[in-house]
Every structure is written in structure tokens, then in C-alpha cells.
Tab-separated table of C-alpha atoms and ligand atoms in Angstrom:
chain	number	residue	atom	x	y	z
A	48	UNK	CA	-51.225	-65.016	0.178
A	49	UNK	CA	-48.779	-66.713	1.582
A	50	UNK	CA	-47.659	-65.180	5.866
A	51	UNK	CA	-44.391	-63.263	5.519
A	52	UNK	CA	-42.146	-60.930	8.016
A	53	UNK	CA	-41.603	-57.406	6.903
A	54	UNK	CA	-38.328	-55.571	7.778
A	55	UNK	CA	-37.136	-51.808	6.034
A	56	UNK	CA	-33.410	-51.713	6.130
A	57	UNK	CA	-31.632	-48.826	7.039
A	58	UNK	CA	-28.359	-49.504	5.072
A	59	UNK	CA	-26.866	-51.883	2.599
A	60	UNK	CA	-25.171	-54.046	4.884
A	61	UNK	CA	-28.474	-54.406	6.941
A	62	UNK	CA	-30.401	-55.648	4.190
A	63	UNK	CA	-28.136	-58.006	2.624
A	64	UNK	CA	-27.945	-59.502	6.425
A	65	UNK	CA	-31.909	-59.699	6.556
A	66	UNK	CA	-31.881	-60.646	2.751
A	67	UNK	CA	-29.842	-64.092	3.500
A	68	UNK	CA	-32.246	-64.987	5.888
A	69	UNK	CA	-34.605	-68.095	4.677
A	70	UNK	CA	-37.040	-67.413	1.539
A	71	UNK	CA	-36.300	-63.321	1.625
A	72	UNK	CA	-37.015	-61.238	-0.939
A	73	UNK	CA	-36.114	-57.890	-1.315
A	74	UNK	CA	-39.096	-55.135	-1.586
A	75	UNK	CA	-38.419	-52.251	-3.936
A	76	UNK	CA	-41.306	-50.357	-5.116
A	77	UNK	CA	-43.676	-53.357	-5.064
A	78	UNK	CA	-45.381	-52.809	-8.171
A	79	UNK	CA	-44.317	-56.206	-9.914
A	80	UNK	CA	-43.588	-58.294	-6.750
A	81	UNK	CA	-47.101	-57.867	-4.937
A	82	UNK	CA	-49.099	-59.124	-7.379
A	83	UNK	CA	-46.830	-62.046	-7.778
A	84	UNK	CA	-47.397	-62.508	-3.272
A	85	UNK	CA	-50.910	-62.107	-4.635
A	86	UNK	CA	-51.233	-65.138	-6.700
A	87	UNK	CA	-48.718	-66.890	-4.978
A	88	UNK	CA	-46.118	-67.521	-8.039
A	89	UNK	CA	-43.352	-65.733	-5.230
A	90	UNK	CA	-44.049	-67.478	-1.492
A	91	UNK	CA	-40.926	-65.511	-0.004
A	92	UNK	CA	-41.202	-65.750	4.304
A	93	UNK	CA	-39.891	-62.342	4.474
A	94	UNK	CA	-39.596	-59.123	2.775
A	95	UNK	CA	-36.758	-56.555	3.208
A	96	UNK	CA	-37.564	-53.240	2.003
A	97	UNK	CA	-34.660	-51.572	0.294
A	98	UNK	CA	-36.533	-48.236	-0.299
A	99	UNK	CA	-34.446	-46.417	2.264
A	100	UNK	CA	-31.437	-47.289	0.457
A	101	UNK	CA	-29.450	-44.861	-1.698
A	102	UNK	CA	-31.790	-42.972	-4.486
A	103	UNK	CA	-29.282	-40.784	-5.342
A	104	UNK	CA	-27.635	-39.670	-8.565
A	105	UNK	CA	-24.492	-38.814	-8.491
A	106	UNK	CA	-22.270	-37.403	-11.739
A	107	UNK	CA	-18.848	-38.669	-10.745
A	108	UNK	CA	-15.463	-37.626	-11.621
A	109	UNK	CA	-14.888	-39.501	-14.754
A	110	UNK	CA	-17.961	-38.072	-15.910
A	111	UNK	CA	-19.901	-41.358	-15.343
A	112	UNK	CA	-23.124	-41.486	-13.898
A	113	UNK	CA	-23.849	-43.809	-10.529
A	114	UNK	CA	-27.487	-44.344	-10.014
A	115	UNK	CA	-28.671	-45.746	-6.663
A	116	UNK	CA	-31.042	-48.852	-6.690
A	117	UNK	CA	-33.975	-47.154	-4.941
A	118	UNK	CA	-34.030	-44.689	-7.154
A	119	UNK	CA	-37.831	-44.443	-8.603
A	120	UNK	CA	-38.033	-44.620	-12.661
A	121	UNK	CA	-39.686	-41.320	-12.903
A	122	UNK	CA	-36.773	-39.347	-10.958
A	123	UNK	CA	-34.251	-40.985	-13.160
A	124	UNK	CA	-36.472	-40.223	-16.007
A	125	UNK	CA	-36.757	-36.695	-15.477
A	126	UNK	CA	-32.544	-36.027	-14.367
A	127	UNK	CA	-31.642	-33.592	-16.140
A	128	UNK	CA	-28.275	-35.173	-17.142
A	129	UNK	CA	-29.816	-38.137	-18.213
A	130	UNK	CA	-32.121	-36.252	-20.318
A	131	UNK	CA	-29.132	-34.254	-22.102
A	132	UNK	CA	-26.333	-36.612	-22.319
A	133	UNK	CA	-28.274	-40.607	-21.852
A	134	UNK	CA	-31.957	-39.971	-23.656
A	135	UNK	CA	-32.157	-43.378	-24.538
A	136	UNK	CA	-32.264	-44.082	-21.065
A	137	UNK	CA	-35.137	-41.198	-20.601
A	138	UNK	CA	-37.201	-42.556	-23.670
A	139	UNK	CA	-36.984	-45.835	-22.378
A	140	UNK	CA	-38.371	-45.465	-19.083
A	141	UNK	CA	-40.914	-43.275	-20.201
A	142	UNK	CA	-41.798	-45.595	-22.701
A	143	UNK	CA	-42.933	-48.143	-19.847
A	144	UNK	CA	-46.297	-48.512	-17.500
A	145	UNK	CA	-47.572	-45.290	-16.343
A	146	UNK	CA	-46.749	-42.032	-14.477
A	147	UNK	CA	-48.098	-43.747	-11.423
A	148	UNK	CA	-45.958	-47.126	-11.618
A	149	UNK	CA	-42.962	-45.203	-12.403
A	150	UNK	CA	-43.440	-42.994	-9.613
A	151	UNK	CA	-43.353	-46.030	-7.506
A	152	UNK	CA	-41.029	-48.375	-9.432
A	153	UNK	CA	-37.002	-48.585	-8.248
A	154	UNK	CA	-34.465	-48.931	-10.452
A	155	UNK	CA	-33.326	-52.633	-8.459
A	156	UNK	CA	-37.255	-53.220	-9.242
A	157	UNK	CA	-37.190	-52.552	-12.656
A	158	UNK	CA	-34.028	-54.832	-13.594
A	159	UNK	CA	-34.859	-57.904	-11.934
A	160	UNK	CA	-39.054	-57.585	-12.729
A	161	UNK	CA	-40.587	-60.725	-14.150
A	162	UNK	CA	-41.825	-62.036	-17.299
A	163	UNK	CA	-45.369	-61.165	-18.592
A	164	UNK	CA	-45.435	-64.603	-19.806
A	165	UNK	CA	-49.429	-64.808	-19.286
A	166	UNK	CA	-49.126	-68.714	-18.963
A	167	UNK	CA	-46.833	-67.834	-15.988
A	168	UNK	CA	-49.218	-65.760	-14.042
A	169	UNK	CA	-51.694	-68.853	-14.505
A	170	UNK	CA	-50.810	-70.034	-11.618
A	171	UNK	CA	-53.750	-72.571	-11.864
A	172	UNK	CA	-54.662	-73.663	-14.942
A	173	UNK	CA	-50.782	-73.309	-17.341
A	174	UNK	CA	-47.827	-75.578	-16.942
A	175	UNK	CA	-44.991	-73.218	-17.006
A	176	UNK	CA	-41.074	-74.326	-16.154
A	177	UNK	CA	-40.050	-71.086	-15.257
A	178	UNK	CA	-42.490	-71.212	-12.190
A	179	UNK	CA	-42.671	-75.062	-11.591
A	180	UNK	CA	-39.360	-76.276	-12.881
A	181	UNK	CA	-39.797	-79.334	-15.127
A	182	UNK	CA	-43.598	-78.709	-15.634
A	183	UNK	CA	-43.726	-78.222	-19.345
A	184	UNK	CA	-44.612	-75.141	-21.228
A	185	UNK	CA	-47.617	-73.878	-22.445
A	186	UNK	CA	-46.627	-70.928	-24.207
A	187	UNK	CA	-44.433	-72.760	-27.358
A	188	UNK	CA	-47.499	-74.521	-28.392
A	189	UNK	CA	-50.067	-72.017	-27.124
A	190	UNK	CA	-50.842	-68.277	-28.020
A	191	UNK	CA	-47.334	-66.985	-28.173
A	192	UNK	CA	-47.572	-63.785	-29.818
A	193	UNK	CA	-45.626	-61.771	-27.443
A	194	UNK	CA	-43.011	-64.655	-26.865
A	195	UNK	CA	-38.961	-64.792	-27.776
A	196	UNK	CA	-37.981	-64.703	-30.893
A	197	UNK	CA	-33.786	-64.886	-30.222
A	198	UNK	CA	-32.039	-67.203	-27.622
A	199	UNK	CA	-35.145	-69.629	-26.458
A	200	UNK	CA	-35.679	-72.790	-25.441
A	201	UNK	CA	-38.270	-75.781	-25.822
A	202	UNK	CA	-37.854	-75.181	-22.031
A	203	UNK	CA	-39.131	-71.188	-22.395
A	204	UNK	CA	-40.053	-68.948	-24.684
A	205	UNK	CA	-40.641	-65.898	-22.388
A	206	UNK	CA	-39.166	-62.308	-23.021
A	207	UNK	CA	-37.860	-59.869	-20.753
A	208	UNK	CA	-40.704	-56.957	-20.219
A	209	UNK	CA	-38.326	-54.211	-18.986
A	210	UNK	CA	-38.382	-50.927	-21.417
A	211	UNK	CA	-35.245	-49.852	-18.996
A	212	UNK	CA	-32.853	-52.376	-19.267
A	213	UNK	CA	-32.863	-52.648	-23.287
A	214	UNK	CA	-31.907	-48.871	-22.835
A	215	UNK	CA	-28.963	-49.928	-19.988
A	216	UNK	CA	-28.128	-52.742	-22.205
A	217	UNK	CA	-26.809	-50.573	-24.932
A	218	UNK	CA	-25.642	-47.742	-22.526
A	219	UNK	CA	-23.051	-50.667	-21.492
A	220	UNK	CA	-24.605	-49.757	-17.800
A	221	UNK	CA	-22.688	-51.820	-15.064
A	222	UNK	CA	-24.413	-53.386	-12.349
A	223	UNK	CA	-23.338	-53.110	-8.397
A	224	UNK	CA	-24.637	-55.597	-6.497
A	225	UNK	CA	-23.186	-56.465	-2.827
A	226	UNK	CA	-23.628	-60.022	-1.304
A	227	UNK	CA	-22.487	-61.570	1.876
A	228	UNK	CA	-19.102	-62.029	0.148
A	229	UNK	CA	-18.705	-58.471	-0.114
A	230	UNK	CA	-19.228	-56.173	-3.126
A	231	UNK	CA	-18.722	-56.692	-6.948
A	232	UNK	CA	-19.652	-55.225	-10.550
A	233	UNK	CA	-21.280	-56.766	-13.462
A	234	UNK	CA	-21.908	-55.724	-16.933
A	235	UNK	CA	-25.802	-55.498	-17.578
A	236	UNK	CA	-25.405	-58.101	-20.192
A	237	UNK	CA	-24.015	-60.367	-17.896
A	238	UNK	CA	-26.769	-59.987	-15.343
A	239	UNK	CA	-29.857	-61.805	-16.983
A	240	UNK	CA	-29.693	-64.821	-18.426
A	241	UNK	CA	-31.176	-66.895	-21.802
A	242	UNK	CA	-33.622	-70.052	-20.821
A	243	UNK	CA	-31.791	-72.691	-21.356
A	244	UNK	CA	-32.885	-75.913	-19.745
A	245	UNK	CA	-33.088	-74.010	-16.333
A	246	UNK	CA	-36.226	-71.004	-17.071
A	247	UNK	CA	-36.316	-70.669	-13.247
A	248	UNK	CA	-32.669	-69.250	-13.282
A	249	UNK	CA	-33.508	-65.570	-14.330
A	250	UNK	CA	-29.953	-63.558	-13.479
A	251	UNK	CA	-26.707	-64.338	-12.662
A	252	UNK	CA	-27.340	-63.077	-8.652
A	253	UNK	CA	-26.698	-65.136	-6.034
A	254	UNK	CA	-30.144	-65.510	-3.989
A	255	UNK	CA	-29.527	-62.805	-1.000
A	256	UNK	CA	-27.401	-59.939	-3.260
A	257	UNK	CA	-28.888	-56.841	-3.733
A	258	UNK	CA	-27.771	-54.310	-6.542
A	259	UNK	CA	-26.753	-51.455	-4.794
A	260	UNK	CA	-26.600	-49.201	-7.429
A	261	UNK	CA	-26.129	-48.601	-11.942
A	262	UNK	CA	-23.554	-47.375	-13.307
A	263	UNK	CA	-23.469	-45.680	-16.871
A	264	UNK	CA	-20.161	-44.926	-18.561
A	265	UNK	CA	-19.904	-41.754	-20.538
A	266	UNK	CA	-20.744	-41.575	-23.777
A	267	UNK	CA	-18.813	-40.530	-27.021
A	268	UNK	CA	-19.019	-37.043	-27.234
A	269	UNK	CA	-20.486	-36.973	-30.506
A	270	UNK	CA	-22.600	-40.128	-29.949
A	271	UNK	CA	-27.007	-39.539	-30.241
A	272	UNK	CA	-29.025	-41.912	-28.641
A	273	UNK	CA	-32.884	-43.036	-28.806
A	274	UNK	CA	-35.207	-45.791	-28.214
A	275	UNK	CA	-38.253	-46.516	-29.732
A	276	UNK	CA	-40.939	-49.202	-28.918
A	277	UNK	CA	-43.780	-50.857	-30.510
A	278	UNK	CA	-46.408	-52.133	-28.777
A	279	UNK	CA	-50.195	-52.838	-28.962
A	280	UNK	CA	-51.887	-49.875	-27.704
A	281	UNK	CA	-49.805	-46.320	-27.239
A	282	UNK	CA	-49.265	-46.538	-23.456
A	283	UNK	CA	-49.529	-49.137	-20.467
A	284	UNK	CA	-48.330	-52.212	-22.627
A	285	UNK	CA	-45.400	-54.423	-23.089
A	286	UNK	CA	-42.992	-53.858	-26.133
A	287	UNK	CA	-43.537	-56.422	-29.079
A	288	UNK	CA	-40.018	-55.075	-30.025
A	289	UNK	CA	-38.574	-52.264	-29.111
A	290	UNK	CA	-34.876	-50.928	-30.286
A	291	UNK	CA	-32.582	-48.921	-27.905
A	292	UNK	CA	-29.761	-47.524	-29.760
A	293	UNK	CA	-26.569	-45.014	-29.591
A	294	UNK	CA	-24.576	-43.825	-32.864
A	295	UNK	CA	-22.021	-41.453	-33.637
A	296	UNK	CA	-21.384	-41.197	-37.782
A	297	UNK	CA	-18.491	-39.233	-38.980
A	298	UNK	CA	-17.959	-38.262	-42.830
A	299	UNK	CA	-20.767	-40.065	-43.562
A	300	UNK	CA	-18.719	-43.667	-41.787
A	301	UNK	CA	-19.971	-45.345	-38.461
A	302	UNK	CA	-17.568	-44.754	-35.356
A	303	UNK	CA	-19.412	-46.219	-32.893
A	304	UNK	CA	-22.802	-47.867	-32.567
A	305	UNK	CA	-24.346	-49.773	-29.776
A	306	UNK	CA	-27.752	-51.614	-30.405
A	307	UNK	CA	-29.793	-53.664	-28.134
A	308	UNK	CA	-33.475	-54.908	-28.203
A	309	UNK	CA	-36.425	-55.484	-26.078
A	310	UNK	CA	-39.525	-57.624	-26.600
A	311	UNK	CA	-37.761	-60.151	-28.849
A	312	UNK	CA	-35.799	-62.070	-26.020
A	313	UNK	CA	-35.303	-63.766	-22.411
A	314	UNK	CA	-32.735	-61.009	-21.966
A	315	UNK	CA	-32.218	-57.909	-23.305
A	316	UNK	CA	-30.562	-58.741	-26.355
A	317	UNK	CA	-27.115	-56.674	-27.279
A	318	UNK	CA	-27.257	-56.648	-31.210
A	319	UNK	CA	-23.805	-57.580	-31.671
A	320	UNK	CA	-23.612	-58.881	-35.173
A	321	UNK	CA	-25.168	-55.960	-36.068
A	322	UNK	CA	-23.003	-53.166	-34.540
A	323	UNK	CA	-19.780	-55.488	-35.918
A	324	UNK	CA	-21.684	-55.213	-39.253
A	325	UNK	CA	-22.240	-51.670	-38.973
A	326	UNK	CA	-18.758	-50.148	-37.285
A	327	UNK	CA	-16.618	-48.437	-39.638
A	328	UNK	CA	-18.935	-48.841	-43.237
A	329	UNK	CA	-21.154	-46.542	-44.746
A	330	UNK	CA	-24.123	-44.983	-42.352
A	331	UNK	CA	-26.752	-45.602	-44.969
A	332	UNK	CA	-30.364	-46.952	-44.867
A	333	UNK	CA	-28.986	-49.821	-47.035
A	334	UNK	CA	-26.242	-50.538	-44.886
A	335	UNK	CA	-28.518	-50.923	-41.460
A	336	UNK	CA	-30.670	-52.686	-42.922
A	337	UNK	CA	-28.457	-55.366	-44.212
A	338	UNK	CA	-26.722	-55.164	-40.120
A	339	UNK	CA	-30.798	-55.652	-39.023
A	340	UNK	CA	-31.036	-58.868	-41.301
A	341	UNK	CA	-27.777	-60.250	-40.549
A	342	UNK	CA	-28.679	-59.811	-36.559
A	343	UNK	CA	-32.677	-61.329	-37.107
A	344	UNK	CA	-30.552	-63.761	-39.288
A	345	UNK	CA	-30.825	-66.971	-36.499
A	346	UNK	CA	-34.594	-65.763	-35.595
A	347	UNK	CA	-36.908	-68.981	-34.387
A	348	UNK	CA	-39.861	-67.650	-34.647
A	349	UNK	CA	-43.207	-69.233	-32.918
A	350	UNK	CA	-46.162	-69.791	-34.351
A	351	UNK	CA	-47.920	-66.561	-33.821
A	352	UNK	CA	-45.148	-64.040	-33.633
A	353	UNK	CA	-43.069	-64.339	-36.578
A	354	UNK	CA	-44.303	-60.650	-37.728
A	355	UNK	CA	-41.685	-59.510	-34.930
A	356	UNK	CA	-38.307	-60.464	-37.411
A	357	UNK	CA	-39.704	-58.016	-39.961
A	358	UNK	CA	-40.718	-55.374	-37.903
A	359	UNK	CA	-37.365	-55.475	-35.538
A	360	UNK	CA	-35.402	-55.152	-38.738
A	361	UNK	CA	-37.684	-52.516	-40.031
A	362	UNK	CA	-37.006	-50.489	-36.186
A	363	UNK	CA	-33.549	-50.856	-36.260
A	364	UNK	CA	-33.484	-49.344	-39.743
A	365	UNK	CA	-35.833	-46.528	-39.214
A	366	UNK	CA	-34.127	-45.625	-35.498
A	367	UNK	CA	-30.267	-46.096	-36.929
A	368	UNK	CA	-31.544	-43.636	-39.783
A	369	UNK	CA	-33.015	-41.484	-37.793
A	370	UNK	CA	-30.151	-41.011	-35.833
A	371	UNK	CA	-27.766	-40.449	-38.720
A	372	UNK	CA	-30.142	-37.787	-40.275
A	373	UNK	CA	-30.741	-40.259	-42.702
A	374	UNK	CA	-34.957	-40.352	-43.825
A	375	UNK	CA	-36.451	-43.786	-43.052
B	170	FAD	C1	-49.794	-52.493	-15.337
B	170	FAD	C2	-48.300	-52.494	-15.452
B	170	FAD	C3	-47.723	-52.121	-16.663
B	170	FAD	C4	-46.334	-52.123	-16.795
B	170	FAD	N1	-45.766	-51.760	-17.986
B	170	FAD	C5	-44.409	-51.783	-18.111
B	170	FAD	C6	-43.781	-51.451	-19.349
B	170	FAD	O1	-44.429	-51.116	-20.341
B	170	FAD	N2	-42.415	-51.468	-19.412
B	170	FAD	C7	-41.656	-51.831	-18.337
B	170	FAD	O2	-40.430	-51.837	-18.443
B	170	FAD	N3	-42.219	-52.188	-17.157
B	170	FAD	C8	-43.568	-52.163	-17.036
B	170	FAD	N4	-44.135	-52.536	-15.860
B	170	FAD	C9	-43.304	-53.110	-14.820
B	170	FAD	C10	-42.740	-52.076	-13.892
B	170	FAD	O3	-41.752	-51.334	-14.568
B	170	FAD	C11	-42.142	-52.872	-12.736
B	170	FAD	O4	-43.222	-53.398	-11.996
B	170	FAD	C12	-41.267	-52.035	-11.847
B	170	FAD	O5	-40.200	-51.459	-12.560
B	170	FAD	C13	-40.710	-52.881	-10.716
B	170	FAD	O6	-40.059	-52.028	-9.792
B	170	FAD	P1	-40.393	-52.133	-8.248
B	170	FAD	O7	-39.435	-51.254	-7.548
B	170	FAD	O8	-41.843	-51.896	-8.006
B	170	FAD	O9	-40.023	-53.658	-8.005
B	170	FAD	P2	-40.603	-54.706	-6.972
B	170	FAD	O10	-41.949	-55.147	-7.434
B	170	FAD	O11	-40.509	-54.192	-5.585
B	170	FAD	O12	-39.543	-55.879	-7.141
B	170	FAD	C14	-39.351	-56.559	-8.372
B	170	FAD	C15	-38.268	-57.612	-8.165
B	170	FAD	O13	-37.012	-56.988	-7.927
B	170	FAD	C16	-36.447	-57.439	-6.689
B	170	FAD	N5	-35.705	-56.283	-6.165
B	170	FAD	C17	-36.203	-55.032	-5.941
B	170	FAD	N6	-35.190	-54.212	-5.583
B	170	FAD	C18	-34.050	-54.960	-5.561
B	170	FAD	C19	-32.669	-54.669	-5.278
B	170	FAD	N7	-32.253	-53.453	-4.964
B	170	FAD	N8	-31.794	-55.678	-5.346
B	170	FAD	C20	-32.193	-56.930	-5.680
B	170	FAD	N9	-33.477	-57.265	-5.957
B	170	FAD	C21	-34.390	-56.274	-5.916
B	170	FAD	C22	-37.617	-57.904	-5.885
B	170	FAD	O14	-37.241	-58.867	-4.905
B	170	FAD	C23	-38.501	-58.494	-6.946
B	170	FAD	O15	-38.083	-59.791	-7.271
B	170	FAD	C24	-45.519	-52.521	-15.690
B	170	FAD	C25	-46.113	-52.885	-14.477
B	170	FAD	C26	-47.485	-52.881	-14.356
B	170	FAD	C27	-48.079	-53.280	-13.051
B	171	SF4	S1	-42.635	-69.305	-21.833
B	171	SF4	FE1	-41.489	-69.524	-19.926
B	171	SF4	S2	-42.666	-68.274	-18.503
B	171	SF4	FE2	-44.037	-68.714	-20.221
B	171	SF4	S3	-45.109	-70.662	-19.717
B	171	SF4	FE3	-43.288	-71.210	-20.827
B	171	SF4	S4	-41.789	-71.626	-19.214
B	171	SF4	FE4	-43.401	-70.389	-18.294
């Protein structure tokens, strides 16, 4: 491992100070970023621990809900307003790691954790661009099972692993981050990024800014959310795909519906042609399914993982009929 300083901040405006300081990195629950210190994929000089910083929840006036980065996944998990009004958001994170991780795990953590890319933690023996910028990649001709199916690259084919932020994608969650510009506010979607030529470039974040805090809007009153994930074995494992959705049906028509999906993509990928597909038709197993093929429509899928267009159009059915009452 690589010598590093280690600082805990006290307040925002502390760490963002310590945080522009050479290689920094900031140190949230530590549950992703030590074992990257430990095979030396990150090489910050210095860590700034942003534990101490707000891990409050706060219901504000507008009935939104403002989440402080050091909040750990399990308290979030278990708020009771989340539970009632955002259990999308619940499911999700309980969907992800264990009860020990998520005890430990932030919410800053959680959004900007790595790939599980396993030709990325070969720090040895893989070329990977993401980690070594103009390497090659291993993964598009190699075992790439649990790679990208939406959005990728020759220079990447990596997904997001976070259960979380497929569940904040379709929530519509906005980010807070605070730099040494000052503050600003991002949507979710905005923050990560696809591959492109530049796998390196994960988010849209400026080195040194730190998200403060996420913020989810209210939700149509009528609106029901869920998310459901598949995966290889029933608990401590990455989603293949996983579908995080919100719908509100009226008279048998769809008045709103927000879809987003995990395992499938560098990001967490907002279903958009779907929801524009669904919004205002018929809320019918028919009719999702036909939004699910039109959004798997541009799928590229890799040599060992095109099972994953079939069974993310066969989630979004089930979980979109599901939530309309409708049997899948
Ligand atoms: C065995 C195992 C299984 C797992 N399974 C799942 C799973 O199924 N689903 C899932 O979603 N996740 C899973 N995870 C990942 C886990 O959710 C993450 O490790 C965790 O959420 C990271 O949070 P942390 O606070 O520990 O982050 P850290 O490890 O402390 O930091 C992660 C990154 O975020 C940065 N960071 C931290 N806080 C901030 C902030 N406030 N502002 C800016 N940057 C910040 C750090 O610099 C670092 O780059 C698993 C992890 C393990 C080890
Ligand atoms: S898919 Fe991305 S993370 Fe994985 S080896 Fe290729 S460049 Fe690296």
C-alpha cells in the first residue's frame, strides 16, 4: 500500500479545503475504497474522512427529503419515511452487500463506488483503460458476463455496481456537492457518466468536491414504487440487471412512470424511451412489454451476456405489472 496522511474533517468547508490538497481522496465508510489502497488501483497521498459530516435526514418543507452524505445505507434503509413514501429506495439498498457493509457504507460512498469490473481489480495480470488509461481492455474480448449491455465503448464495457443509485436514478434524486467554487446541485443522472473514449472519467465531479448531501423530490401521491434485482446467488452479489421503478395508473391509463436500471450499464441507466412509451397508454402487460423492447431496442450485447436483454425486458414487465396489480 501505497504511504498516505489521514485527516477527519469536522465540517464541510474543512474537508473540501483538505480534499484539494494533492492526490486526496475522501474516506466515507471505507468499504469499497480500502481494498482498492490495498491493491493499489487508488494511490491517493491523503485521505479526508467525511464521516463526521452531516448523517442526518431531514423531511423538509416542501415535503422533500434531504439526506446527508455520511449517512450509513442501513439508517437510510430503515427511515421510516423512506420506507412509507420512497420503498424503492429501501428495497434497493437492502438489496445490496450485507447488514455489515451497509452498516458501514455512506451514502457519498455508495454513489461514487467503483466498478466490479474483475479485469480492473487485476491490477497485475488485465489491461484495463479505466485504471491505466489507453491500456486496452480485457473484458470486451474476455469473460464478460456481468459487463454493459447499453451505452459502452470498445474503450469499456464495465457497469455501475450500485443497487442505490438505480433506485435514486428513478426517484429523480438531486445531488449536492460543494467544491472550492462554492456549492451547486446536480441531477443523479447527470452525475455519472457513459465510457466513452475516456473510462477513467467516472462522474461529472470536479477532483476535490464532495457531495454534501441527496435530495429526493416528493413523489406523486398516488405513485407505488419497487425495485427488484437479479443476481447470481440471493445475497452478497452484484445485480446482472436489476429494475428500479415508480408508477401511478389511473382508470386503467399510465400518469406517471419513472424507470431506471442497474447491472446493464456504465451508469445507471434512466429508461427513457420506455417511460415516453408507456405515459398516458394502456397499463397492460402487453403494453410494458412492448416499452421494455423498445428501451433494450439499441442493446450491444457481448459475447457472454446477451441473456441480460431478455431478462431486463422480462423485469421491467413483471415489476411494471406488479405495480399496476396487473399478474406477471
Ligand atoms: C463484498 C461486498 C459486496 C457488495 N455488494 C454490493 C451490492 O450488492 N450492491 C451495492 O450497491 N453495493 C455493494 N457493495 C459496495 C458497497 O455498497 C460500497 O462499498 C459502499 O456503498 C461504499 O460506501 P463507503 O462509504 O464505504 O465508501 P468508501 O469506500 O469510503 O468510498 C467510496 C468512494 O467514494 C468516495 N467518497 C466517499 N464519500 C464521499 C463524499 N461524501 N463525497 C465525495 N466522494 C466520496 C471515496 O473517495 C471513494 O472514491 C459491496 C461491497 C462489498 C465489499
Ligand atoms: S471493462 Fe472497463 S473496467 Fe473492465 S477492464 Fe475494460 S476498461 Fe477496465
Amino acid at each position: 500500500m501505497t504511504p498516505f496522511t489521514y485527516a477527519r474533517a469536522g465540517e464541510a468547508a474543512e474537508a473540501v479545503r483538505l480534499g484539494g490538497m494533492g492526490q486526496a481522496k475522501y474516506l466515507g465508510g471505507g468499504t469499497s475504497l480500502v481494498d482498492l489502497l490495498r491493491e493499489t488501483i487508488e494511490q491517493p497521498d491523503a485521505l479526508v474522512d467525511v464521516t463526521g459530516l452531516s448523517s442526518t435526514i431531514e423531511m423538509r418543507a416542501d415535503g422533500s427529503l434531504l439526506i446527508g452524505a455520511a449517512t450509513r445505507n442501513s439508517a437510510l434503509a430503515e427511515h421510516p419515511v423512506v420506507r412509507s413514501r420512497y420503498p424503492v429506495l429501501a428495497r434497493a439498498i437492502l438489496a445490496g452487500a450485507s447488514a455489515q457493509i451497509r452498516n458501514m457504507a455512506t451514502v457519498g460512498g455508495n454513489v461514487l463506488q467503483r466498478t466490479r469490473c474483475s479485469y480492473f481489480y487485476d491490477n497485475e495480470g488485465s489491461r484495463c483503460n479505466k485504471r491505466s488509461p489507453g491500456q486496452g481492455c480485457d473484458a470486451v474480448a474476455g469473460f464478460n458476463r456481468i459487463h454493459a449491455i447499453l451505452g459502452a465503448s470498445e474503450a469499456c464495457v464495465a457497469t455501475h455496481p450500485s443497487d442505490m443509485c438505480v433506485a435514486l436514478a428513478a426517484l429523480d434524486a438531486i445531488v449536492h456537492v460543494r467544491g472550492a467554487g462554492g456549492s451547486r446541485t446536480l441531477p443523479l443522472t447527470a452525475l455519472h457518466r457513459l465510457p466513452g473514449d475516456r473510462p477513467d472519467l467516472e462522474t461529472t465531479l470536479d477532483q476535490s468536491e464532495l457531495i454534501t448531501a441527496i435530495e429526493l423530490p416528493t413523489l406523486p401521491v398516488g405513485a407505488r414504487s419497487t425495485y427488484r434485482k437479479v443476481r447470481d446467488r440471493a445475497s452478497y452479489a452484484f445485480a446482472l440487471v436489476s429494475v428500479a421503478a415508480v408508477l401511478e395508473v389511473e382508470a386503467g391509463v399510465v400518469r406517471q412512470v419513472r424507470l431506471a436500471l442497474g447491472g446493464v450499464a456504465h451508469k445507471p441507466w434512466r429508461a427513457r424511451k420506455a417511460e415516453a412509451a408507456l405515459l398516458g397508454g394502456p397499463a397492460s402487460l402487453q403494453a410494458f412489454r412492448a416499452a421494455a423492447e423498445a428501451e433494450l431496442a439499441d442493446a450491444a450485447p457481448l459475447r457472454d451476456n446477451g441473456f441480460k436483454v431478455e431478462l431486463a425486458i422480462r423485469i421491467i414487465t413483471a415489476v411494471l405489472g406488479d405495480l399496476a396489480g396487473e399478474a406477471a
